[in-house]
Coordinates of C-alpha atoms in Angstrom, one line a residue:
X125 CA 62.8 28.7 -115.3
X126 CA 59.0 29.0 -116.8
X127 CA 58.8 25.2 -116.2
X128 CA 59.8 25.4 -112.6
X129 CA 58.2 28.3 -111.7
X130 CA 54.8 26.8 -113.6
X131 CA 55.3 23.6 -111.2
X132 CA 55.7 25.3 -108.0
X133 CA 52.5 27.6 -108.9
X134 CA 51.0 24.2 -109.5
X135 CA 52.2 22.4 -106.4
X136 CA 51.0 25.8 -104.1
X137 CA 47.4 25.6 -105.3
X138 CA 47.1 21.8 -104.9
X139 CA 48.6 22.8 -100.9
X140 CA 45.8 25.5 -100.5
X141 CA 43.5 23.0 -102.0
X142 CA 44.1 20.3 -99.6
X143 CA 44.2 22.4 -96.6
X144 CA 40.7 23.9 -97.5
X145 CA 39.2 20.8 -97.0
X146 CA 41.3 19.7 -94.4
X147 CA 42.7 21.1 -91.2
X148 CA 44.4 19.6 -88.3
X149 CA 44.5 22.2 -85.3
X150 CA 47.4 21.2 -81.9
X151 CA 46.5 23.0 -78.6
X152 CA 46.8 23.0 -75.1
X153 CA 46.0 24.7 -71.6
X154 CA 48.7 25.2 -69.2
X155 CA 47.3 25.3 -65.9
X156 CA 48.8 25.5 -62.4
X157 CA 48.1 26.8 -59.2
X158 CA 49.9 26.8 -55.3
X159 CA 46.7 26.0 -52.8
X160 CA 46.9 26.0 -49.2
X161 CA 44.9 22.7 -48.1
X162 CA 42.9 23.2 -44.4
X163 CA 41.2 19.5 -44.2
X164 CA 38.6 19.1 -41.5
X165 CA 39.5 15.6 -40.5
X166 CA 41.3 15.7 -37.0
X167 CA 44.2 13.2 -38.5
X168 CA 45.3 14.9 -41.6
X169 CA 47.4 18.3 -41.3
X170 CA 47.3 21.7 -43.3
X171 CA 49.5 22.0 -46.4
X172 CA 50.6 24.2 -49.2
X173 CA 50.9 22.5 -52.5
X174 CA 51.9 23.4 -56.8
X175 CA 48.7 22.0 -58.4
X176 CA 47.6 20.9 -61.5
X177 CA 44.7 21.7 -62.8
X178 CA 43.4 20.0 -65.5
X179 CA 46.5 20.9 -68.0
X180 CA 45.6 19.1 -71.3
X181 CA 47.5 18.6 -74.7
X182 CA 45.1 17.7 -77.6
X183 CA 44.7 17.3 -81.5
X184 CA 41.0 18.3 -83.4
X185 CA 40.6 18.7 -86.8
X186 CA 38.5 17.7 -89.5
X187 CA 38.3 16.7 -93.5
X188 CA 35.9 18.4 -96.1
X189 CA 34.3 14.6 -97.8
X190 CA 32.1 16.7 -99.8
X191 CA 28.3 17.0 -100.4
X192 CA 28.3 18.9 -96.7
X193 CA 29.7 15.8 -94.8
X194 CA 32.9 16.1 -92.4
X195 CA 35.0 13.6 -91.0
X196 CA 36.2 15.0 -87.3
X197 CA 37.9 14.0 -84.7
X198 CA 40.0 14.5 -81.5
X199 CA 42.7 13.4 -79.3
X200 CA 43.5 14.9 -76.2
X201 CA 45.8 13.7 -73.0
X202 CA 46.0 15.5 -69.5
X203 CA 49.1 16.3 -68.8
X204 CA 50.7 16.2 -65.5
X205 CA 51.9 19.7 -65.5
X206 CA 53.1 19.8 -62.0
X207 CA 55.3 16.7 -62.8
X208 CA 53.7 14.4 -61.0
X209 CA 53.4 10.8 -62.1
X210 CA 50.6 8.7 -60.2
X211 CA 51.7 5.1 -59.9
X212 CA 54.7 6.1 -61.7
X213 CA 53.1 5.9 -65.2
X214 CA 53.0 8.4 -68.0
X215 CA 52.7 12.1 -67.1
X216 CA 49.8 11.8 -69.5
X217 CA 46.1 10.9 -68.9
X218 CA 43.7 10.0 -72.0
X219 CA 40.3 13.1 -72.1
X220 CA 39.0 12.9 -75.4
X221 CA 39.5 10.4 -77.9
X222 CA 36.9 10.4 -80.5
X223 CA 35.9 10.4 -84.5
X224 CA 32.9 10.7 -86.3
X225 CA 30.9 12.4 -88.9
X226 CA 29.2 16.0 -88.8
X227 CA 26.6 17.1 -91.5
X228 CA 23.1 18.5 -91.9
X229 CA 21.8 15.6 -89.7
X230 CA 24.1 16.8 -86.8
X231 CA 26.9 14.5 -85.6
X232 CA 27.5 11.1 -84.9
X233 CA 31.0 10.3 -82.9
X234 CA 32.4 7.2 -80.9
X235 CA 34.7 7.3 -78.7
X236 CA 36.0 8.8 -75.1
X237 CA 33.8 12.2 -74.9
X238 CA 31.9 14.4 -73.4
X239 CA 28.6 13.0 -71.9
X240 CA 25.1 14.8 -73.0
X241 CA 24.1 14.8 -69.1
X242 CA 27.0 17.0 -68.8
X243 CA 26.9 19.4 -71.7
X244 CA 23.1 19.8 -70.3
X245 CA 23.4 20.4 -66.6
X246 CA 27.0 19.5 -65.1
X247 CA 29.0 22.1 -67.0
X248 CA 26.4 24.6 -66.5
X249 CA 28.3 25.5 -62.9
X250 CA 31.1 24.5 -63.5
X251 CA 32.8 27.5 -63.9
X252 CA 35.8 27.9 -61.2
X253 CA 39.1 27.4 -61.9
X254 CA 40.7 25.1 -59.6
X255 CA 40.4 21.5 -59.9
X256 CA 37.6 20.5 -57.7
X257 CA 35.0 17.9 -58.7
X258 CA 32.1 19.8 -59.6
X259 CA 30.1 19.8 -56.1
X260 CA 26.7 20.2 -58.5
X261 CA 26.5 17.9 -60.4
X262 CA 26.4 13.5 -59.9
X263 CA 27.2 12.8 -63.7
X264 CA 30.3 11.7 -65.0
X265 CA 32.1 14.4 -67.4
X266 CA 33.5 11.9 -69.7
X267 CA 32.4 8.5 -70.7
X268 CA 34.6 6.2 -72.4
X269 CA 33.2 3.2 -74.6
X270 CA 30.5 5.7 -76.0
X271 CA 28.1 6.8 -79.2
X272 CA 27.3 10.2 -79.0
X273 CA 24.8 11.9 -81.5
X274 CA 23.9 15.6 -81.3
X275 CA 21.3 16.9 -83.7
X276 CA 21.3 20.6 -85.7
X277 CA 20.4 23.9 -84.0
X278 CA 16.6 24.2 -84.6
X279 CA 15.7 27.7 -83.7
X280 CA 17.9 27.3 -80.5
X281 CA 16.9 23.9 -79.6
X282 CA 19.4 21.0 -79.7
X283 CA 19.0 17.5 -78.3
X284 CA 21.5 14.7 -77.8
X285 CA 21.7 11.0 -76.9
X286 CA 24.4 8.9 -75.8
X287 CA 24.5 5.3 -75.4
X288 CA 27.8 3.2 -73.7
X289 CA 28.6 -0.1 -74.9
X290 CA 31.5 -2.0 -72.5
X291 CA 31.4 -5.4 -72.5
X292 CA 30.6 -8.0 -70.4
X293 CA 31.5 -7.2 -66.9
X294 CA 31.3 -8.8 -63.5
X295 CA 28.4 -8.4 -61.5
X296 CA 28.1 -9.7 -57.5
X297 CA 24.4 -10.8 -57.0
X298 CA 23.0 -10.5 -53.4
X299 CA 23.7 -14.0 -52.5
X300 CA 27.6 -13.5 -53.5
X301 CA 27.8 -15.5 -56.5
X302 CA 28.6 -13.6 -59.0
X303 CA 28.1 -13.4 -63.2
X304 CA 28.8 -11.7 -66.3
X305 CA 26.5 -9.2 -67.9
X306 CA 26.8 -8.0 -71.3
X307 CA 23.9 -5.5 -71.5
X308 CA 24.5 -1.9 -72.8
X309 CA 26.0 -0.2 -69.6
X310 CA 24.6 3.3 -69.9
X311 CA 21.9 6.0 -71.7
X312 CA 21.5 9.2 -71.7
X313 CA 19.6 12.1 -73.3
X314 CA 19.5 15.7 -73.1
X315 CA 17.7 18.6 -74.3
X316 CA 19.1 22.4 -74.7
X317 CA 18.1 25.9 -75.2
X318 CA 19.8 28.9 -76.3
X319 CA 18.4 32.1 -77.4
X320 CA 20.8 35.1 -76.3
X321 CA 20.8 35.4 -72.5
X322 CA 18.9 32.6 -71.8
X323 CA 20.1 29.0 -71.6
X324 CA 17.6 26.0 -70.6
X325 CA 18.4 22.2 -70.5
X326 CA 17.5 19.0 -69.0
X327 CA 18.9 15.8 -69.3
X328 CA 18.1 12.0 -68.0
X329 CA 20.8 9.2 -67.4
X330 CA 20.3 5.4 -66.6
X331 CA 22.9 3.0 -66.1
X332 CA 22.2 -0.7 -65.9
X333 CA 24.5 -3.0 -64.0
X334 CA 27.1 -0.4 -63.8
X335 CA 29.8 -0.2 -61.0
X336 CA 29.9 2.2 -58.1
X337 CA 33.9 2.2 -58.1
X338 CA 37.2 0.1 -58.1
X339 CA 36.3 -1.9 -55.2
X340 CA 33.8 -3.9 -57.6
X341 CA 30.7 -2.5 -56.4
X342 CA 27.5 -3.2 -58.7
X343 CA 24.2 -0.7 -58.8
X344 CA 21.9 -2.8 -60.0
X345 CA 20.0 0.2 -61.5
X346 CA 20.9 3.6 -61.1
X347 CA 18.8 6.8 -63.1
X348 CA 19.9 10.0 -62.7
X349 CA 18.0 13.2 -64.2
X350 CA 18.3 17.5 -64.1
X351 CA 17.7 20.5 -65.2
X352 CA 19.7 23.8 -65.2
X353 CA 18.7 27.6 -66.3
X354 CA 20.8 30.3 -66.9
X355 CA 20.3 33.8 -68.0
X356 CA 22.9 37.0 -68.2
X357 CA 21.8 40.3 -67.1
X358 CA 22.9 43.1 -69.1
X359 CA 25.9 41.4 -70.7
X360 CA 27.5 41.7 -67.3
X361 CA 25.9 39.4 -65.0
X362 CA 25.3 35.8 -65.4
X363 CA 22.9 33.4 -62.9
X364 CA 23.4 29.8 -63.6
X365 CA 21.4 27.1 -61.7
X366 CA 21.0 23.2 -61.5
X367 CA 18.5 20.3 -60.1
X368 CA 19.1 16.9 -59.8
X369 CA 17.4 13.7 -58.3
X370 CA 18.8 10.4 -58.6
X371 CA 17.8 7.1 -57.3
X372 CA 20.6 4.9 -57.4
X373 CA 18.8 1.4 -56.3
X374 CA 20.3 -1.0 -54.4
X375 CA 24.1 -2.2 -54.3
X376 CA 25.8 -5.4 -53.6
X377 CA 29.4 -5.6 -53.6
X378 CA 32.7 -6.8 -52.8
X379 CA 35.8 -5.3 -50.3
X380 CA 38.5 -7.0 -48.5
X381 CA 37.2 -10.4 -50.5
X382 CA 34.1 -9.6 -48.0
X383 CA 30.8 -9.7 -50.0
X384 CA 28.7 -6.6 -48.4
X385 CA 24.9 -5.2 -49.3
X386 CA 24.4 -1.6 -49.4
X387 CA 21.6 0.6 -49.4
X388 CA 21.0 3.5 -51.1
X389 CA 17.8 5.3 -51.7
X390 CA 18.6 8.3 -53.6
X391 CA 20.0 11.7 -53.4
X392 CA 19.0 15.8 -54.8
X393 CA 21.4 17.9 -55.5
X394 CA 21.3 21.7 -55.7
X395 CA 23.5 24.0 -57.1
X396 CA 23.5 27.7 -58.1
X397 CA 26.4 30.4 -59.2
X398 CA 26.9 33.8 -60.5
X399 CA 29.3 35.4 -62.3
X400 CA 30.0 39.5 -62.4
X401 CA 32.0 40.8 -65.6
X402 CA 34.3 44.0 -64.5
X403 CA 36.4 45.4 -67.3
X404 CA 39.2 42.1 -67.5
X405 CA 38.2 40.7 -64.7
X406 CA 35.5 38.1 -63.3
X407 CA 34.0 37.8 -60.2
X408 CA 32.5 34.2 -59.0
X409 CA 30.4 33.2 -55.8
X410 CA 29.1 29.7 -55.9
X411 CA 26.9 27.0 -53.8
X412 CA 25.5 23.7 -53.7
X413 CA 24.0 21.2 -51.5
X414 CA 23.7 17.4 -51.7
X415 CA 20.9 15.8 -49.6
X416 CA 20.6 11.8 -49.5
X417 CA 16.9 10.2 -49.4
X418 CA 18.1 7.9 -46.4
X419 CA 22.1 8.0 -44.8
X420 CA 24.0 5.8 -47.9
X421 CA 25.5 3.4 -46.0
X422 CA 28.7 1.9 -47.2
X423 CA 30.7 -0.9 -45.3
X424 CA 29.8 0.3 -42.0
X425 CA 29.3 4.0 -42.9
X426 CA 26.6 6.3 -43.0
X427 CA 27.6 9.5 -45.1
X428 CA 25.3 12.6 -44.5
X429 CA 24.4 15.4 -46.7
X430 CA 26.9 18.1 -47.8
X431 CA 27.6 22.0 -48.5
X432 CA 29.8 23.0 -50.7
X433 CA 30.6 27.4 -51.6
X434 CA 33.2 28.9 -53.5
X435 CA 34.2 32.5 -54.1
X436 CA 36.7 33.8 -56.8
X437 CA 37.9 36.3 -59.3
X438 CA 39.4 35.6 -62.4
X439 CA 41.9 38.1 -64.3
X440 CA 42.5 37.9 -67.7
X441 CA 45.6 39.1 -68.9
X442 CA 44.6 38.2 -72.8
X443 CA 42.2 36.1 -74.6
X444 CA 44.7 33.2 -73.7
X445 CA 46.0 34.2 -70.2
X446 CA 44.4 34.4 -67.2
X447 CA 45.4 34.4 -63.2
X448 CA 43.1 33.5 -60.3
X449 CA 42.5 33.9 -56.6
X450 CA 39.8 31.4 -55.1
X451 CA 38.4 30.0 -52.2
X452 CA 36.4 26.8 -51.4
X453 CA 34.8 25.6 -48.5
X454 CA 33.5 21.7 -49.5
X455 CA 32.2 20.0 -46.5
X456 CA 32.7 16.8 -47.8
X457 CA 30.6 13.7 -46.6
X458 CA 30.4 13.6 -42.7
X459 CA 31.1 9.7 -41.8
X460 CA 29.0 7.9 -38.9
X461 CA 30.9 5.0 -38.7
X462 CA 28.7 2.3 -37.5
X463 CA 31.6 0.8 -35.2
X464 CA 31.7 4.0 -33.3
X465 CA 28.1 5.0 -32.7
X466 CA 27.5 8.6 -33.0
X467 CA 30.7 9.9 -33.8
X468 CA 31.1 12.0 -36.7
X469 CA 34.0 12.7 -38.6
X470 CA 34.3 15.4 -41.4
X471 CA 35.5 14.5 -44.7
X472 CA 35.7 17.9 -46.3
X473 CA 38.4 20.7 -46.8
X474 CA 38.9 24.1 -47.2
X475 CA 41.3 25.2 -50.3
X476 CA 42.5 28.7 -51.1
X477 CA 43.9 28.9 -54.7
X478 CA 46.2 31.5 -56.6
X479 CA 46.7 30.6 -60.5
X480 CA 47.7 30.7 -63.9
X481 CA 46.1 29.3 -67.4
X482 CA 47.4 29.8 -69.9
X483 CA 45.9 28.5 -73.3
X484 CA 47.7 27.5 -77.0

């Protein structure tokens, strides 16, 4: 009886041992909405529809390796809570899929993950609950194929730099002939500042060669850079704003088997939101504005500046569950179709949106 009870002691503290310098953490956000859709376009009608909003399933953890160096990582899927299945795949979407090191340099990852443009500016306003694309901000949210490092804190300060790495891929030169590049697709740095109510930032982003979207477009340079502020008044009251200006370059590309040239000059974007604490609940206006250099002319046509606001209030039931009510007008890109002269037709929609997240 000694024996086994002298065993078990033995086997408990090598457990406790092992998970002190290891830990493995599953979680999850439930998070589903009905929205009644108003779309300005003459040709598509009103509709109520269960949304999903972002639900995600994910594992993070990471492993003491001694001498104050980690090993960390994380895996995380969107799930397709409303039960939906675009182009009848998996219900799940790959969000984070990274692994690195942490330690008193900072971190070094690679991977699918967060970009440093958008820790810096993009997530600064976006704050509402419903699954809109943030209307502030031109960055993407995640970048696949990516090195990410992200120094220490020094007295609030903390920078990071990002560099994406994805092969050779095709690019369409202006006469139509086309070739492979195999430069590094993408940089990007950022700065940040916290020190209690204030939050500063500013970030730049250049992609070389990269491609506009699935129709085989091809920037053939595209920078992108921002800066956001943010301060809370009184632990109750939080103003968050953004700047942008990109100049996207020229474009050549491909649709239909039709090799087209586009132009693009560059666009400013604007964005600015508050947020009003009362007891459990949050209240949320927001606005932004997008305003192109020149019309961006694509395949025949011209796309105009937007407006986008958003109102809200967020209740939170617990640290894990909240419900919201909110509304969005997004105005969307107003077409001039070059085939039919001055006629406009609105792009946007107007969404109202009651919800429920609830987090694991």
């Amino acid at each position: 009886m000694n024996k086994s009870l002298l065993a078990l002691a033995i086997a408990g503290a090598l457990a406790a041992s092992a998970a002190a310098h290891a830990e493995t953490t599953l979680y999850g956000s439930a998070r589903l909405s009905v929205d009644r859709v108003d779309p300005d376009a003459d040709n598509r009608a009103s509709n109520w529809d269960v949304v999903n909003n972002a639900s995600r399933l994910g594992v993070r953890g990471s492993e003491d390796l001694g001498g104050g160096l980690s090993a960390i990582y994380q895996y995380e899927f969107g799930v397709r809570a409303d039960g939906t299945q675009p182009n009848q795949d998996s219900p799940l979407s790959e969000r984070h899929s990274w692994v690195g090191l942490k330690g008193g340099f900072g971190s070094a990852t690679i991977g699918r993950q967060w970009t440093p443009y958008y820790d810096a500016i993009g997530g600064v306003t976006d704050v509402f609950n419903q699954s809109l694309s943030n209307p502030y901000s031109q960055t993407t949210v995640r970048q696949s194929n990516s090195l990410k490092y992200i120094t220490p804190d020094f007295s609030g300060f903390s920078a990071s730099a990002m560099v994406v790495a994805d092969g050779a891929t095709l690019k369409v030169a202006p006469s139509g002939a086309t070739e492979e590049t195999n430069n590094v697709d993408m940089y990007q740095i950022a700065l940040q500042y916290q020190n209690g109510p204030l939050g500063l930032g500013a970030a730049w982003s250049s992609m070389i060669d990269g491609r506009l979207n699935s129709d085989s477009n091809e920037f053939e340079d595209a920078d992108l850079w921002g800066v956001s502020a943010s301060y809370t008044f009184a632990s109750v009251f939080k103003l968050s704003a953004i700047y942008e200006d990109g100049n996207f370059g020229a474009v050549t590309g491909t649709r239909n088997a039709t090799v087209d040239t586009l132009k693009t000059n560059g666009q400013k974007d604007y964005g600015l939101v508050g947020e009003y604490t009362i007891g459990n609940g949050i209240v949320r206006a927001g606005w932004g504005r997008r305003e192109l250099d020149d019309e961006l002319n694509v395949f025949g046509e011209k796309f105009k500046d937007n407006d986008f606001w958003a109102v809200g209030y967020q209740h939170n039931l617990s640290k894990r569950t909240r419900l919201w009510a909110e509304y969005a007008d997004n105005e969307g890109r107003a077409a001039n179709l070059a085939d039919t002269g001055d006629t406009v037709v609105e792009q946007g929609e107007n969404r109202f949106s009651l919800g429920m997240r609830h987090d694991f």
